[in-house]
Amino acid sequence: MIKSIKTPNLQRMKPTISYIEKKFDEFNRLMFGGRLPKLPIELSDAGGFLGKCVFKQHRLPDGLIRYSDFSLRINTRIDLPEEVIEDTIIHEMIHYLILWTGLHDSSPHGDIFKSIMASINTSYGRHLTIRHKASQEEAQQAVSTKRTWHVIAAVYFKSGKTGIKVLPRTIPKILTYYNATKYHPEIREVQLYLHDNPFFNRFPTSAALRIHDIDKATLEKNLTDARKLKVNGTQIIEEK
């Protein structure tokens, strides 16, 4: 029997602690029988998750594991529809229920978790999922805005395509990547830069021989004021 069906609210927002506390109490009464004790609520600016049930783990003398010091951590970096924020809170409350009651699931999102999630979706018209699929707008918001220095390889192909690679800031790895790509038969030119533009935070840092496609105008716009580097034998120096 469906107890209630919620009309999706697509208005985007960032939750406050008081909002999360209110929703926790509401969902605890409605979906969890009021069994879950109140817990500290924390807001996070991290880019890697929407919500976390945080806890401490203790192994008892008999070998059993006990969980304590629970808290609920909700991300506020990204503007999300209210329905997604609510589903995130409920998702983490399921984790809390399983750990607090000592249930033994096969994995963090194992059979017990999936069963509870499916029951809530059916009974309350929710749209809980194991993982939230971020929109392009949300993915952009998740990128850190911290200014961090990056070594950037701008790769220009003979075909006219442009690529980018963010490299580790170690000379041997930079040289290895530079020499391997510079002499590749499909590549016309490789230029190295040093820049702290947060735009480049979205690219993974590695020395693997991979190149991310990027529009030439977008790349050159974000390289404005970059410090150009050049390879001089086994050294990398700033080009004057």
Tab-separated table of C-alpha atoms in Angstrom, residues 55-221:
chain	number	residue	atom	x	y	z
A	55	PHE	CA	30.983	6.499	12.510
A	56	LYS	CA	33.708	4.896	14.587
A	57	GLN	CA	34.320	1.161	14.449
A	58	HIS	CA	35.403	-0.924	17.453
A	59	ARG	CA	36.329	-4.611	17.550
A	60	LEU	CA	35.168	-6.249	20.781
A	61	PRO	CA	37.089	-9.028	22.629
A	62	ASP	CA	34.688	-11.637	21.202
A	63	GLY	CA	35.581	-10.518	17.673
A	64	LEU	CA	32.305	-8.715	16.981
A	65	ILE	CA	32.374	-5.183	15.604
A	66	ARG	CA	30.483	-2.352	17.297
A	67	TYR	CA	29.768	1.034	15.740
A	68	SER	CA	29.474	4.299	17.660
A	69	ASP	CA	29.837	8.097	17.450
A	70	PHE	CA	27.551	8.427	14.452
A	71	SER	CA	27.138	11.689	12.550
A	72	LEU	CA	25.423	12.651	9.325
A	73	ARG	CA	27.465	14.630	6.802
A	74	ILE	CA	25.686	16.351	3.910
A	75	ASN	CA	27.378	18.134	1.019
A	76	THR	CA	26.511	21.772	0.399
A	77	ARG	CA	28.854	22.572	-2.480
A	78	ILE	CA	26.298	21.633	-5.116
A	79	ASP	CA	22.850	23.168	-5.646
A	80	LEU	CA	20.481	20.184	-5.854
A	81	PRO	CA	16.728	19.680	-6.275
A	82	GLU	CA	15.094	19.335	-2.861
A	83	GLU	CA	13.956	15.812	-3.728
A	84	VAL	CA	17.578	14.734	-4.293
A	85	ILE	CA	18.647	16.251	-0.961
A	86	GLU	CA	15.797	14.440	0.805
A	87	ASP	CA	16.704	11.155	-0.899
A	88	THR	CA	20.338	11.656	0.125
A	89	ILE	CA	19.306	12.097	3.773
A	90	ILE	CA	17.120	8.965	3.628
A	91	HIS	CA	19.909	7.010	1.896
A	92	GLU	CA	22.316	7.812	4.736
A	93	MET	CA	19.626	7.046	7.332
A	94	ILE	CA	19.425	3.517	5.905
A	95	HIS	CA	23.169	3.134	6.467
A	96	TYR	CA	22.679	4.474	9.998
A	97	LEU	CA	19.840	2.012	10.696
A	98	ILE	CA	21.850	-0.997	9.509
A	99	LEU	CA	24.956	-0.087	11.520
A	100	TRP	CA	23.146	1.106	14.655
A	101	THR	CA	20.987	-2.034	14.879
A	102	GLY	CA	23.962	-4.344	14.221
A	103	LEU	CA	22.612	-5.887	11.035
A	104	HIS	CA	25.251	-7.639	8.932
A	105	ASP	CA	24.934	-6.727	5.271
A	106	SER	CA	27.020	-8.306	2.508
A	107	SER	CA	28.476	-4.896	1.507
A	108	PRO	CA	27.778	-1.192	2.152
A	109	HIS	CA	24.997	-1.388	-0.454
A	110	GLY	CA	24.258	-5.083	-0.040
A	111	ASP	CA	21.036	-7.071	0.003
A	112	ILE	CA	19.733	-5.589	3.274
A	113	PHE	CA	20.357	-2.021	2.120
A	114	LYS	CA	18.728	-2.664	-1.262
A	115	SER	CA	15.717	-4.310	0.369
A	116	ILE	CA	15.114	-1.352	2.702
A	117	MET	CA	15.669	1.112	-0.148
A	118	ALA	CA	13.208	-0.704	-2.425
A	119	SER	CA	10.604	-0.841	0.350
A	120	ILE	CA	10.881	2.931	0.970
A	121	ASN	CA	10.672	3.691	-2.753
A	122	THR	CA	7.537	1.568	-3.110
A	123	SER	CA	5.818	2.671	0.085
A	124	TYR	CA	6.578	6.381	-0.063
A	125	GLY	CA	6.999	7.137	-3.766
A	126	ARG	CA	10.687	8.012	-3.346
A	127	HIS	CA	13.458	7.688	-5.948
A	128	LEU	CA	16.355	6.409	-3.839
A	129	THR	CA	19.328	5.010	-5.753
A	130	ILE	CA	22.689	3.519	-4.852
A	131	ARG	CA	24.485	6.397	-6.593
A	132	HIS	CA	23.255	9.771	-7.755
A	133	LYS	CA	23.920	10.441	-11.435
A	134	ALA	CA	25.179	14.015	-11.526
A	135	SER	CA	24.035	16.376	-14.241
A	136	GLN	CA	26.607	18.369	-16.195
A	137	GLU	CA	25.759	21.439	-14.115
A	138	GLU	CA	26.232	19.522	-10.846
A	139	ALA	CA	29.531	18.059	-12.048
A	140	GLN	CA	30.802	21.561	-12.779
A	141	GLN	CA	29.821	22.750	-9.300
A	142	ALA	CA	31.611	19.772	-7.729
A	143	VAL	CA	34.951	20.902	-9.124
A	144	SER	CA	37.145	22.466	-6.468
A	145	THR	CA	37.647	26.218	-6.766
A	146	LYS	CA	40.872	26.098	-4.775
A	147	ARG	CA	43.814	27.650	-6.607
A	148	THR	CA	46.411	24.903	-7.006
A	149	TRP	CA	49.471	24.976	-9.232
A	150	HIS	CA	49.303	22.500	-12.121
A	151	VAL	CA	51.769	21.490	-14.813
A	152	ILE	CA	49.704	21.406	-17.997
A	153	ALA	CA	50.605	19.834	-21.318
A	154	ALA	CA	48.720	21.419	-24.225
A	155	VAL	CA	48.770	18.891	-27.054
A	156	TYR	CA	48.130	19.939	-30.649
A	157	PHE	CA	47.443	17.167	-33.174
A	158	LYS	CA	48.229	17.293	-36.873
A	159	SER	CA	44.530	16.643	-37.515
A	160	GLY	CA	43.646	19.944	-35.843
A	161	LYS	CA	42.336	18.349	-32.653
A	162	THR	CA	43.506	19.767	-29.304
A	163	GLY	CA	44.187	17.869	-26.102
A	164	ILE	CA	45.184	18.526	-22.506
A	165	LYS	CA	47.036	16.621	-19.829
A	166	VAL	CA	47.617	17.662	-16.193
A	167	LEU	CA	50.918	16.169	-15.083
A	168	PRO	CA	52.478	15.373	-11.713
A	169	ARG	CA	54.870	18.102	-10.585
A	170	THR	CA	57.937	15.881	-10.747
A	171	ILE	CA	60.579	16.458	-13.429
A	172	PRO	CA	61.154	12.793	-14.435
A	173	LYS	CA	57.444	12.183	-15.036
A	174	ILE	CA	57.007	15.440	-16.915
A	175	LEU	CA	59.982	14.657	-19.144
A	176	THR	CA	58.831	11.093	-19.790
A	177	TYR	CA	55.377	12.258	-20.847
A	178	TYR	CA	56.687	15.195	-22.884
A	179	ASN	CA	59.194	13.110	-24.836
A	180	ALA	CA	56.717	10.283	-25.456
A	181	THR	CA	54.062	12.616	-26.871
A	182	LYS	CA	56.244	15.162	-28.651
A	183	TYR	CA	57.592	12.588	-31.091
A	184	HIS	CA	54.329	10.735	-31.648
A	185	PRO	CA	53.526	10.679	-35.392
A	186	GLU	CA	50.007	12.096	-34.871
A	187	ILE	CA	51.116	15.057	-32.743
A	188	ARG	CA	52.290	18.366	-34.165
A	189	GLU	CA	53.303	20.177	-30.978
A	190	VAL	CA	53.340	19.869	-27.178
A	191	GLN	CA	53.573	22.965	-24.982
A	192	LEU	CA	54.055	22.944	-21.209
A	193	TYR	CA	52.565	25.496	-18.822
A	194	LEU	CA	52.379	26.191	-15.091
A	195	HIS	CA	49.095	27.683	-13.919
A	196	ASP	CA	46.867	27.884	-10.827
A	197	ASN	CA	43.585	28.412	-12.672
A	198	PRO	CA	40.879	26.318	-10.867
A	199	PHE	CA	39.568	25.313	-14.296
A	200	PHE	CA	42.285	22.650	-14.432
A	201	ASN	CA	41.178	21.040	-11.145
A	202	ARG	CA	38.598	19.050	-13.104
A	203	PHE	CA	41.263	17.011	-14.897
A	204	PRO	CA	42.941	14.046	-13.161
A	205	THR	CA	46.661	14.375	-12.473
A	206	SER	CA	48.701	11.478	-13.848
A	207	ALA	CA	51.648	10.597	-16.072
A	208	ALA	CA	49.729	7.969	-18.055
A	209	LEU	CA	49.953	8.432	-21.800
A	210	ARG	CA	46.395	9.652	-22.153
A	211	ILE	CA	45.094	12.960	-23.471
A	212	HIS	CA	41.740	14.630	-22.761
A	213	ASP	CA	40.063	16.236	-25.753
A	214	ILE	CA	39.320	19.929	-25.315
A	215	ASP	CA	38.200	22.775	-27.520
A	216	LYS	CA	41.222	24.863	-28.540
A	217	ALA	CA	39.556	28.186	-27.730
A	218	THR	CA	38.506	26.936	-24.270
A	219	LEU	CA	42.018	25.701	-23.517
A	220	GLU	CA	43.764	28.873	-24.643
A	221	LYS	CA	41.255	31.070	-22.796
